[in-house]
Backbone as CSV, one residue per row, in Angstrom:
resi,resn,N_x,N_y,N_z,CA_x,CA_y,CA_z,C_x,C_y,C_z
1,UNK,67.415,47.322,46.912,67.524,47.966,45.573,67.882,49.275,45.541
2,UNK,68.432,49.657,44.340,68.823,50.919,44.701,67.823,51.877,43.716
3,UNK,68.086,53.090,43.377,67.328,54.235,42.738,66.660,53.249,41.434
4,UNK,65.340,53.484,41.085,65.048,52.934,40.062,65.725,53.036,38.705
5,UNK,66.317,54.115,38.582,67.166,54.340,37.120,68.197,53.438,36.963
6,UNK,68.644,52.730,38.137,69.622,51.639,37.967,69.107,50.418,37.478
7,UNK,67.779,50.480,37.404,67.088,48.961,36.878,67.002,48.968,35.496
8,UNK,67.390,49.665,34.648,67.200,49.835,33.203,67.296,48.417,32.563
9,UNK,67.950,47.365,33.134,68.141,46.150,32.678,66.758,45.652,32.200
10,UNK,65.492,46.119,32.928,64.225,45.770,32.690,63.892,45.935,31.194
11,UNK,64.305,46.906,30.587,63.810,47.361,29.230,64.468,45.991,28.355
12,UNK,65.326,45.385,28.634,65.853,44.076,27.767,64.594,43.162,27.292
13,UNK,63.584,43.080,28.419,62.516,42.177,28.062,61.536,42.653,27.094
14,UNK,61.817,44.077,26.567,60.765,44.415,25.497,61.468,44.503,24.205
15,UNK,62.573,43.985,24.050,63.547,43.763,23.164,62.632,43.358,21.694
16,UNK,62.854,43.900,20.439,62.253,43.427,19.383,61.052,43.815,19.350
17,UNK,60.394,44.650,20.520,59.100,44.976,20.562,58.416,45.516,19.341
18,UNK,57.160,45.073,19.053,56.445,45.745,18.024,55.887,47.190,18.295
19,UNK,56.624,47.871,18.728,56.321,49.280,19.004,56.571,50.106,17.591
20,UNK,55.786,49.841,16.713,56.144,49.688,15.382,55.404,50.546,14.576
21,UNK,55.494,50.142,13.312,55.053,51.275,12.426,55.255,51.654,10.997
22,UNK,55.596,51.293,10.146,54.643,51.447,8.930,55.195,51.414,7.601
23,UNK,54.247,51.036,6.975,54.665,50.782,5.558,53.665,51.915,4.751
24,UNK,52.969,52.667,5.352,52.502,53.813,4.900,52.727,54.091,3.590
25,UNK,52.824,55.226,3.019,53.127,55.760,1.612,54.290,54.950,0.890
26,UNK,54.460,53.776,1.420,55.734,53.302,1.022,55.935,53.061,-0.563
27,UNK,54.787,52.850,-1.236,54.846,52.638,-2.695,54.349,53.554,-3.633
28,UNK,54.200,54.869,-3.069,53.784,55.839,-3.576,54.933,56.670,-4.517
29,UNK,54.655,56.876,-5.625,55.446,57.525,-6.432,55.181,59.086,-6.615
30,UNK,56.145,60.048,-6.527,55.927,61.496,-6.573,55.692,61.692,-8.107
31,UNK,54.656,62.654,-8.214,54.124,63.246,-9.642,55.017,64.190,-10.182
32,UNK,55.367,64.700,-11.265,56.227,65.540,-11.821,55.518,66.958,-11.888
33,UNK,55.854,68.058,-11.477,55.155,69.277,-11.793,55.238,69.767,-13.122
34,UNK,54.231,70.239,-13.671,53.960,71.038,-15.144,54.631,72.311,-14.937
35,UNK,55.574,72.910,-15.904,55.916,74.144,-15.821,54.909,75.064,-16.143
36,UNK,54.963,76.238,-15.292,54.060,77.376,-15.620,54.018,77.886,-17.000
37,UNK,52.818,78.146,-17.608,53.031,78.666,-18.971,53.597,79.994,-18.871
38,UNK,54.454,80.116,-20.008,55.241,81.485,-20.207,54.106,82.574,-20.968
39,UNK,54.289,83.689,-20.256,53.417,84.809,-20.826,54.208,85.489,-22.054
40,UNK,53.593,85.851,-23.211,54.052,86.421,-24.254,54.645,87.756,-24.021
41,UNK,55.787,88.365,-24.528,56.103,89.793,-24.082,55.097,90.613,-24.759
42,UNK,54.935,91.831,-24.023,54.078,92.805,-24.771,54.551,93.268,-25.869
43,UNK,53.543,93.727,-26.872,53.833,94.360,-28.238,54.887,93.327,-28.926
44,UNK,54.367,92.055,-28.734,55.363,91.128,-29.483,55.217,91.285,-31.028
45,UNK,55.984,91.178,-31.814,56.013,91.479,-33.425,55.766,90.032,-33.850
46,UNK,54.453,90.011,-34.567,54.095,88.890,-35.458,55.166,88.287,-36.157
47,UNK,55.261,86.904,-36.231,56.155,86.187,-37.020,55.721,85.190,-37.898
48,UNK,56.221,84.877,-39.156,55.590,83.625,-39.891,56.230,82.470,-39.072
49,UNK,55.571,81.397,-38.846,56.238,80.147,-38.171,55.767,78.947,-39.228
50,UNK,56.780,78.005,-39.265,56.579,76.843,-39.945,55.900,75.588,-39.170
51,UNK,55.006,75.086,-39.294,54.454,74.210,-38.558,55.620,72.950,-38.383
52,UNK,55.539,72.437,-37.224,56.412,71.298,-36.582,55.366,70.100,-36.432
53,UNK,55.731,68.912,-36.834,54.947,67.879,-36.440,55.443,67.508,-34.961
54,UNK,54.209,67.207,-34.312,54.696,66.833,-33.030,55.262,65.442,-32.694
55,UNK,56.136,65.472,-31.548,56.966,64.195,-31.535,56.033,63.196,-30.812
56,UNK,56.187,61.865,-31.406,55.186,60.738,-30.709,55.560,60.804,-29.199
57,UNK,54.672,60.512,-28.409,54.754,60.314,-26.809,55.779,58.886,-26.845
58,UNK,56.770,59.075,-25.952,57.497,58.022,-25.477,56.586,56.904,-25.070
59,UNK,56.688,55.684,-25.431,55.957,54.371,-24.876,56.250,54.097,-23.431
60,UNK,55.446,53.875,-22.767,55.562,53.550,-21.284,56.534,52.618,-21.105
61,UNK,57.487,53.049,-20.042,58.642,51.674,-19.658,58.011,50.759,-19.225
62,UNK,58.506,49.530,-19.659,58.136,48.108,-19.126,58.716,48.190,-17.629
63,UNK,58.345,47.201,-16.937,58.849,47.113,-15.629,60.401,46.699,-15.608
64,UNK,60.785,46.101,-16.753,62.253,45.940,-16.666,63.234,47.035,-17.089
65,UNK,62.370,47.906,-17.387,63.197,49.283,-17.715,62.948,50.501,-16.648
66,UNK,62.127,50.139,-15.756,61.857,51.076,-14.518,63.180,51.333,-13.908
67,UNK,63.073,52.828,-13.327,64.434,53.167,-12.639,64.709,51.975,-11.562
68,UNK,65.995,51.741,-11.428,66.325,50.692,-10.103,65.642,50.508,-8.968
69,UNK,65.648,52.096,-8.460,64.985,52.235,-7.088,63.295,51.602,-7.461
70,UNK,62.761,52.050,-8.201,61.224,51.470,-8.621,61.244,50.065,-8.536
71,UNK,62.321,49.441,-9.347,62.366,48.049,-9.310,62.667,47.582,-7.971
72,UNK,63.441,47.860,-7.276,63.640,47.422,-6.008,62.294,47.649,-5.074
73,UNK,61.585,48.554,-5.170,60.337,48.624,-4.461,59.241,47.800,-4.906
74,UNK,59.431,47.372,-6.095,58.328,46.644,-6.559,58.792,45.204,-6.326
75,UNK,59.973,44.723,-6.309,60.075,43.374,-5.788,60.123,43.320,-4.213
76,UNK,60.288,44.302,-3.471,59.780,44.160,-2.163,58.426,44.230,-1.735
77,UNK,57.425,44.735,-2.468,56.060,44.905,-2.554,55.584,43.350,-2.779
78,UNK,56.420,42.812,-3.837,55.982,41.283,-4.249,56.297,40.337,-3.149
79,UNK,57.476,40.578,-2.328,57.671,39.686,-1.167,56.750,39.915,0.133
80,UNK,56.327,41.280,0.042,55.320,41.500,1.252,54.055,40.801,0.927
81,UNK,53.493,40.801,-0.387,52.518,40.183,-0.558,52.535,38.565,-0.428
82,UNK,53.587,38.052,-0.425,53.784,36.747,-0.264,53.811,36.349,1.397
83,UNK,53.548,37.253,2.046,53.509,36.885,3.529,52.299,37.429,4.223
84,UNK,51.010,36.897,3.895,49.869,37.273,4.273,49.624,37.478,6.063
85,UNK,50.504,36.792,6.701,50.411,36.781,7.864,50.475,38.319,8.468
86,UNK,51.225,38.973,7.847,51.614,40.381,8.181,50.456,41.388,7.895
87,UNK,49.645,40.963,6.861,48.561,41.920,6.426,48.040,42.718,7.147
88,UNK,47.555,42.230,8.166,46.692,43.094,9.302,47.566,44.317,9.881
89,UNK,48.870,43.885,10.364,49.898,44.620,10.744,50.164,45.887,9.757
90,UNK,50.437,45.275,8.449,50.910,46.369,7.564,49.824,47.307,7.129
91,UNK,48.415,46.741,7.058,47.477,47.692,6.944,47.537,48.628,7.842
92,UNK,47.232,48.536,9.149,47.424,49.310,10.453,48.472,50.220,10.393
93,UNK,49.635,49.880,10.065,50.661,50.763,10.017,50.554,51.692,8.860
94,UNK,50.239,51.202,7.583,49.929,52.063,6.481,49.064,53.206,6.873
95,UNK,47.851,52.907,7.661,46.928,53.801,8.023,47.499,54.958,9.009
96,UNK,48.326,54.413,10.075,48.657,55.314,11.075,50.100,56.092,10.808
97,UNK,50.977,55.505,10.324,52.320,56.017,10.352,53.063,55.835,9.102
98,UNK,52.448,56.429,7.998,53.314,56.072,6.611,54.810,56.806,6.746
99,UNK,54.998,57.686,7.335,56.503,58.289,7.302,57.474,57.190,7.915
100,UNK,57.029,56.205,8.990,57.719,55.313,9.499,58.033,54.191,8.496
101,UNK,56.906,53.989,7.699,57.146,53.127,6.633,58.230,53.382,5.569
102,UNK,58.180,54.638,5.299,59.049,55.042,4.458,60.676,55.014,4.993
103,UNK,60.781,55.147,6.085,62.012,55.076,6.794,62.502,53.657,6.779
104,UNK,61.303,52.691,7.091,61.693,51.173,6.933,62.036,50.993,5.534
105,UNK,61.432,51.391,4.587,61.772,51.282,3.235,63.107,51.464,2.694
106,UNK,63.441,52.655,3.312,64.807,53.069,2.881,66.008,52.094,3.483
107,UNK,65.779,51.839,4.621,66.548,51.078,5.409,66.993,49.627,4.789
108,UNK,65.610,49.212,4.283,65.490,47.735,3.906,66.191,47.776,2.441
109,UNK,66.054,48.617,1.697,66.567,48.803,0.256,67.815,49.086,0.268
110,UNK,68.418,49.872,1.112,69.948,50.090,1.364,70.750,48.522,1.592
111,UNK,69.984,47.686,2.201,70.542,46.571,2.470,70.214,45.320,1.618
112,UNK,69.416,45.954,0.430,69.101,45.062,-0.635,68.152,43.811,-0.012
113,UNK,67.466,44.201,0.761,66.426,43.047,1.477,65.656,42.407,0.495
114,UNK,65.133,43.224,-0.612,64.045,42.698,-1.475,64.525,41.550,-2.082
115,UNK,65.858,41.130,-2.296,66.150,40.149,-2.988,66.272,38.762,-2.060
116,UNK,65.977,39.034,-1.131,66.133,37.767,0.171,64.671,37.182,0.116
117,UNK,65.058,35.916,0.598,63.563,35.075,0.831,62.875,35.458,2.029
118,UNK,63.512,35.965,2.976,62.892,36.668,4.128,62.814,37.927,4.183
119,UNK,62.513,38.464,3.151,62.705,40.056,3.107,61.310,40.555,3.721
120,UNK,60.151,39.941,3.637,59.005,40.591,4.512,59.310,40.626,5.825
121,UNK,60.158,39.522,6.513,60.363,39.488,7.757,61.350,40.463,8.424
122,UNK,62.168,40.810,7.452,63.453,41.845,7.628,62.657,43.144,7.658
123,UNK,61.532,43.334,6.711,61.229,44.697,6.523,60.333,44.887,7.653
124,UNK,59.469,43.954,8.289,58.813,44.343,9.371,59.931,44.399,10.644
125,UNK,60.922,43.868,10.773,61.799,44.324,11.766,62.357,45.503,11.613
126,UNK,62.638,46.172,10.599,63.199,47.305,10.273,61.898,48.513,10.843
127,UNK,60.748,47.910,10.502,59.696,49.009,10.704,59.404,48.893,12.217
128,UNK,59.533,47.911,13.047,59.525,47.865,14.289,60.572,48.551,15.076
129,UNK,61.802,48.675,14.502,63.007,49.349,15.237,62.620,50.866,14.852
130,UNK,62.020,51.299,13.534,61.939,52.704,13.374,60.710,53.291,14.400
131,UNK,59.875,52.412,14.646,58.710,53.087,15.361,59.035,52.963,16.921
132,UNK,59.688,51.754,17.237,60.228,51.795,18.730,61.175,53.070,18.882
133,UNK,61.798,53.309,17.936,62.911,54.570,18.139,62.137,55.917,18.144
134,UNK,61.118,56.200,17.203,60.781,57.392,17.173,59.212,57.372,17.818
135,UNK,58.629,56.326,18.273,57.346,56.394,18.704,57.164,55.790,20.057
136,UNK,58.239,55.136,20.547,57.871,53.903,21.551,57.529,54.844,22.696
137,UNK,57.886,55.927,23.360,57.240,56.611,24.184,55.905,56.532,24.343
138,UNK,55.091,56.736,23.257,53.637,56.643,23.250,53.171,55.334,23.700
139,UNK,53.850,54.401,23.521,53.595,53.097,24.046,53.408,52.790,25.536
140,UNK,54.409,53.631,26.172,54.408,53.702,27.586,53.224,54.421,28.228
141,UNK,52.544,55.067,27.467,51.315,55.778,27.866,50.191,55.200,27.633
142,UNK,50.122,54.076,27.115,48.915,53.186,26.825,48.036,52.739,27.964
143,UNK,46.883,52.197,28.030,46.039,51.567,28.820,46.704,50.461,29.160
144,UNK,46.171,49.841,30.378,46.527,48.804,30.813,46.199,47.694,29.890
145,UNK,45.041,47.472,29.501,44.703,46.464,28.355,45.885,46.410,27.374
146,UNK,46.201,47.390,26.712,47.041,47.558,25.531,48.151,47.052,26.023
147,UNK,48.852,47.271,27.284,49.896,47.125,27.546,50.214,45.346,28.045
148,UNK,49.078,45.097,28.561,48.892,43.574,28.968,48.923,42.751,27.678
149,UNK,48.362,43.201,26.598,48.173,42.308,25.413,49.643,42.295,24.990
150,UNK,50.343,43.413,24.910,51.562,43.496,24.073,52.572,42.644,24.870
151,UNK,52.706,42.535,26.351,53.645,41.816,26.821,53.239,40.284,27.105
152,UNK,51.827,39.952,26.917,51.515,38.610,26.773,51.934,38.047,25.448
153,UNK,51.810,38.681,24.380,52.309,38.271,23.019,53.848,38.168,23.193
154,UNK,54.552,39.007,23.722,56.089,38.960,23.782,56.419,37.793,24.712
155,UNK,55.644,37.448,25.725,55.966,36.131,26.392,55.829,34.892,25.498
156,UNK,54.985,35.148,24.772,54.738,33.882,23.676,55.908,33.695,22.948
157,UNK,56.371,34.826,22.223,57.790,34.606,21.480,58.792,34.232,22.252
158,UNK,59.220,34.609,23.460,60.164,34.248,24.333,60.018,32.834,24.518
159,UNK,58.789,32.435,24.829,58.704,30.724,25.190,58.983,30.048,24.102
160,UNK,58.390,30.557,22.802,58.804,29.756,21.598,60.212,29.640,21.440
161,UNK,60.827,30.811,21.577,62.324,30.635,21.339,63.142,30.001,22.280
162,UNK,62.579,29.727,23.847,63.156,28.879,24.561,63.359,27.796,24.578
163,UNK,61.829,27.296,23.760,61.904,25.742,23.347,62.622,25.190,22.128
164,UNK,62.959,26.216,21.329,63.824,26.021,19.926,65.444,26.331,20.054
165,UNK,65.470,27.660,20.622,66.862,28.106,20.415,67.214,28.955,21.348
166,UNK,67.939,28.464,22.463,68.160,29.402,23.555,69.184,30.576,23.178
167,UNK,70.211,30.239,22.481,71.094,31.190,21.962,70.374,32.324,21.462
168,UNK,69.508,32.046,20.573,68.762,33.233,19.807,67.577,33.732,20.775
169,UNK,67.245,32.962,21.838,66.422,33.673,23.011,67.173,34.790,23.628
170,UNK,68.466,34.472,23.980,69.250,35.370,24.774,69.729,36.752,23.883
171,UNK,69.928,36.229,22.457,69.761,37.273,21.605,68.554,38.202,21.487
172,UNK,67.490,37.531,21.426,66.216,38.482,21.598,66.006,39.296,22.967
173,UNK,66.245,38.662,23.977,66.386,39.514,25.122,67.065,40.821,25.199
174,UNK,68.350,40.730,24.518,69.323,41.751,24.344,69.271,42.537,23.159
175,UNK,68.056,42.483,22.354,67.874,43.230,21.078,68.836,42.925,19.916
176,UNK,68.711,41.605,19.766,69.670,41.340,18.626,69.187,42.124,17.336
177,UNK,70.240,41.952,16.261,70.055,42.637,14.886,68.958,41.979,14.313
178,UNK,68.121,42.530,13.585,67.166,41.823,12.789,67.494,40.695,12.147
179,UNK,68.622,40.814,11.514,68.903,39.582,10.406,69.324,38.661,11.128
180,UNK,69.515,38.395,12.462,69.859,37.220,13.163,68.524,36.559,13.643
181,UNK,67.401,37.430,13.788,66.154,36.599,14.069,65.251,36.515,12.844
182,UNK,65.858,36.804,11.647,64.796,36.641,10.625,64.468,35.098,10.258
183,UNK,65.355,34.117,10.276,64.839,32.901,10.138,63.899,32.521,10.952
184,UNK,63.964,32.861,12.326,62.968,32.331,13.323,61.732,33.068,13.107
185,UNK,61.693,34.115,12.542,60.453,35.069,12.287,59.956,34.304,10.827
186,UNK,60.575,34.053,9.989,59.985,33.180,8.600,59.363,32.242,8.977
187,UNK,59.664,31.456,9.920,59.014,30.087,10.510,58.038,30.173,11.464
188,UNK,57.665,31.518,12.010,56.898,31.835,13.213,56.109,33.155,12.775
189,UNK,55.941,33.477,11.374,55.233,34.651,11.026,53.997,34.968,11.727
190,UNK,52.943,33.816,12.039,51.667,34.420,12.792,52.069,34.807,14.087
191,UNK,52.916,34.379,14.808,53.298,34.619,16.143,53.971,36.033,15.990
192,UNK,55.035,36.308,15.169,55.706,37.566,15.236,54.652,38.561,14.670
193,UNK,53.704,38.326,13.975,52.828,39.451,13.495,51.943,39.783,14.549
194,UNK,51.508,38.722,15.310,50.713,39.189,16.451,51.451,39.965,17.655
195,UNK,52.748,39.921,17.711,53.396,40.687,18.551,53.631,42.018,17.958
196,UNK,53.832,42.081,16.648,53.927,43.441,15.939,52.813,44.252,16.171
197,UNK,51.716,43.588,15.654,50.603,44.209,15.782,50.165,44.840,17.201
198,UNK,50.264,43.975,18.139,50.104,44.412,19.705,50.969,45.660,20.241
199,UNK,52.011,45.600,19.601,52.915,46.789,19.828,52.469,48.132,19.191
200,UNK,52.120,47.720,18.245,51.539,48.904,17.231,50.132,49.518,17.926
201,UNK,49.129,48.729,18.197,47.959,49.021,18.967,48.376,49.688,20.209
202,UNK,49.528,49.248,20.912,49.894,49.982,22.044,50.237,51.369,22.125
203,UNK,51.188,51.575,20.990,51.432,52.893,20.706,50.436,53.844,20.500
204,UNK,49.457,53.236,19.247,48.199,54.087,18.966,47.207,54.377,20.312
205,UNK,47.017,53.325,20.955,46.435,53.497,22.459,47.019,54.578,23.405
206,UNK,48.526,54.695,23.519,48.962,55.613,24.099,48.869,56.892,23.473
207,UNK,49.078,57.137,22.290,48.903,58.426,21.629,47.552,59.092,21.859
208,UNK,46.602,58.174,22.296,45.102,58.609,22.351,44.923,58.940,24.005
209,UNK,45.337,57.913,24.773,45.124,58.229,26.064,46.167,58.864,26.970
210,UNK,47.354,58.924,26.557,48.415,59.790,27.239,48.609,59.793,28.635
211,UNK,48.590,58.364,29.192,48.599,58.168,30.515,49.846,58.488,31.098
212,UNK,50.304,59.392,31.973,51.572,59.641,32.578,51.444,59.079,33.727
213,UNK,52.584,57.856,33.788,52.621,57.047,35.197,53.701,57.587,36.049
214,UNK,53.827,57.349,37.367,55.007,57.596,38.310,55.823,56.527,37.854
215,UNK,57.055,57.002,38.136,58.245,55.924,37.852,57.985,54.899,38.935
216,UNK,58.708,53.644,38.600,58.479,52.455,39.825,59.270,52.887,40.872
217,UNK,58.820,52.486,41.985,59.469,52.664,43.228,60.441,51.705,43.732
218,UNK,61.365,51.868,44.543,62.088,50.862,45.093,61.410,49.575,45.543
219,UNK,60.277,49.774,46.324,59.179,48.700,46.550,58.618,47.907,45.287
220,UNK,58.321,48.643,44.062,58.000,47.888,43.073,59.160,46.744,42.770
221,UNK,60.284,47.174,42.706,61.328,46.199,42.207,61.578,45.072,43.364
222,UNK,61.537,45.642,44.633,61.448,44.541,45.463,60.556,43.482,45.548
223,UNK,59.343,43.968,45.294,58.181,43.062,45.249,58.464,42.266,44.032
224,UNK,58.897,42.775,42.946,59.061,42.032,41.593,60.104,40.780,42.005
225,UNK,61.162,41.299,42.670,62.410,40.224,42.846,61.841,39.194,43.852
226,UNK,61.007,39.394,45.046,60.653,38.396,45.714,59.807,37.403,44.985
227,UNK,58.930,37.864,43.988,58.078,37.008,43.116,58.865,36.066,42.168
228,UNK,60.081,36.884,41.584,61.065,36.020,40.766,61.643,34.960,41.624
229,UNK,62.157,35.034,42.447,62.774,34.023,43.572,61.718,33.041,43.801
230,UNK,60.467,33.298,44.368,59.583,32.726,44.758,59.408,31.523,43.510
231,UNK,59.389,32.054,42.262,58.887,31.219,41.288,60.289,30.345,40.817
232,UNK,61.130,30.326,41.544,62.495,29.397,41.434,63.711,29.952,40.597
233,UNK,63.823,31.193,40.311,64.815,32.188,39.989,65.834,32.507,41.094
234,UNK,67.328,31.987,40.724,68.119,32.304,41.962,68.626,33.711,42.043
235,UNK,69.133,34.099,43.328,69.755,35.498,43.258,70.449,36.115,42.178
236,UNK,71.236,35.291,41.760,72.176,35.665,40.457,71.547,36.007,39.298
237,UNK,70.375,35.404,38.907,69.613,35.560,38.065,68.931,36.949,38.074
238,UNK,68.366,37.198,39.219,67.516,38.149,39.640,68.450,39.449,39.579
239,UNK,69.625,39.402,39.963,70.665,40.515,39.856,70.893,40.672,38.359
240,UNK,71.186,40.091,37.788,71.451,40.013,36.324,70.220,40.753,35.356
241,UNK,69.059,40.497,35.924,67.882,41.275,34.991,67.700,42.544,35.670
242,UNK,67.547,42.663,37.123,67.152,44.198,37.725,68.493,44.784,37.806
243,UNK,69.670,44.467,37.936,70.686,45.249,38.365,71.735,45.415,37.273
244,UNK,71.851,44.419,36.220,72.699,44.108,35.136,74.023,43.624,35.789
245,UNK,74.050,42.831,36.904,75.175,42.622,37.631,75.472,41.035,36.859
246,UNK,76.471,40.860,36.212,76.859,39.444,35.567,77.610,38.758,36.733
247,UNK,76.793,37.352,36.885,77.272,36.480,37.795,78.684,35.887,37.394
248,UNK,79.415,35.237,38.094,80.555,34.859,37.901,80.634,33.347,38.602
249,UNK,80.451,32.230,37.947,80.508,32.071,36.335,79.108,32.682,35.824
250,UNK,79.388,32.937,34.638,77.973,33.588,33.913,77.184,32.445,33.615
251,UNK,75.606,32.762,33.410,74.576,32.095,33.453,74.625,31.315,31.952
252,UNK,74.231,30.222,31.928,74.077,29.614,30.503,72.996,30.469,29.574
253,UNK,73.015,30.253,28.383,71.993,30.775,27.520,70.530,30.238,28.049
254,UNK,70.603,28.937,28.174,69.441,28.349,28.372,68.709,28.795,29.648
255,UNK,69.456,29.046,30.760,69.233,29.719,32.000,68.985,30.988,32.113
256,UNK,69.451,31.876,31.022,69.207,33.262,31.032,67.638,33.315,30.357
257,UNK,67.502,32.357,29.156,66.323,32.558,28.574,65.129,32.002,29.506
258,UNK,65.389,31.209,30.357,64.330,30.696,31.178,63.952,31.811,32.490
259,UNK,65.220,32.559,32.642,64.865,33.639,33.585,64.079,34.523,32.988
260,UNK,64.112,34.904,31.674,63.259,35.617,31.101,61.729,35.530,31.060
261,UNK,61.599,34.200,30.911,60.129,33.715,31.077,59.923,33.920,32.389
262,UNK,60.521,33.637,33.396,60.099,33.618,34.833,59.858,35.171,35.173
263,UNK,60.778,35.883,34.828,60.384,37.365,34.977,59.316,37.831,34.424
264,UNK,58.713,37.399,33.258,57.361,38.165,32.713,56.330,37.508,33.665
265,UNK,56.568,36.225,33.688,55.480,35.395,34.674,55.326,36.510,36.203
266,UNK,56.594,36.769,36.814,56.506,37.362,37.907,55.870,38.670,37.629
267,UNK,56.133,39.406,36.802,55.645,40.764,36.501,54.190,40.568,36.447
268,UNK,53.365,39.536,35.594,52.111,39.513,35.530,51.224,39.146,36.965
269,UNK,52.077,38.733,37.862,51.397,38.381,39.105,51.211,39.547,40.094
270,UNK,51.961,40.861,39.784,52.193,42.041,40.435,50.779,42.606,40.407
271,UNK,50.291,43.543,41.426,49.165,44.210,41.261,49.315,45.158,40.112
272,UNK,48.071,45.557,39.486,47.892,46.134,38.329,48.824,47.740,38.265
273,UNK,48.606,48.332,39.231,49.467,49.821,39.516,51.071,49.432,39.261
274,UNK,51.307,48.503,40.148,52.841,48.108,39.989,53.267,47.710,38.612
275,UNK,52.519,46.540,38.108,53.005,45.866,36.681,52.875,47.229,35.642
276,UNK,52.127,48.018,35.674,51.681,49.119,34.619,53.130,50.132,34.813
277,UNK,53.289,50.426,36.000,54.683,51.308,36.103,55.788,50.588,35.381
278,UNK,56.014,49.156,35.680,57.047,48.661,35.093,57.048,48.493,33.625
279,UNK,55.985,48.035,33.317,55.796,48.130,31.685,56.066,49.150,31.255
280,UNK,55.414,50.235,31.694,55.931,51.801,30.986,57.430,51.967,31.075
281,UNK,57.999,51.740,32.172,59.281,51.905,32.228,60.122,51.051,31.066
282,UNK,59.878,49.978,30.960,60.442,49.081,29.999,60.407,49.686,28.409
283,UNK,59.483,50.246,28.091,59.003,50.679,26.993,59.894,52.047,26.671
284,UNK,59.617,52.722,27.734,60.153,54.236,27.752,61.678,54.082,27.533
285,UNK,62.506,53.211,28.225,63.839,53.128,28.328,64.284,52.567,27.042
286,UNK,63.511,51.652,26.388,63.771,51.208,24.781,63.614,52.356,23.738
287,UNK,62.718,53.093,24.074,62.476,54.033,23.138,63.947,55.282,23.104
288,UNK,64.420,55.195,24.272,65.722,56.091,24.338,67.068,55.479,24.100
289,UNK,66.933,54.111,23.844,68.348,53.478,23.591,68.794,53.770,22.338
């Protein structure tokens, strides 16, 4: 095996990770500032004024009359309320990282997500992508329990995909765009919410513990490859995952998907110190992609 930096293919297995983040101040509207009172000029000459009847206050706008952006936010909020599986995730995101929620909202509304039946699933995907990009490095610094919890839930998602849609499973391994996995997410919201929450908790754990691990060594990758081969993966599949070498002929979607599951099973069998170094690398590389 070459230098560890050549093994960034490992990051694929954390794709769509819920290193996530937030719906925070998403639905807060900004208030208008009152103008400062103007001071009268010195030695002003008194003048006679004619009383003017006060203009009646304008009636509050009905929801149909609200500005378009506010209407879209309201529609998105309604769609989120219809997906209670995400409630725990959203509450934690709102408390921890409101700015990331704002970013996710802008991305979602720019694509008119609020008009879709799978709006909640797409919005969660946008939030996950935002946090993975902005805070994913913190997840790599989490404690072992948080890392194990995230990768365990990640493997659950992968196994469900393997049993239902091998092509989408490969997309998932390679970080497919959110809209291509939204239908699957809609049908498995409890599972996706569990993964999203585990990723968010890993970020929060890493932000507090700030564990700096050594980079994986060549021996770490060699031991991982031996376990993968022992669990039935062929050499071509191992090379694709660890070195990014595409075999000729290419592997089928079903085989690539099963290899992803085998990879995660092999990782779990490594001693703690090796496993956590590899997990941390996967999350760190994802954050910089």
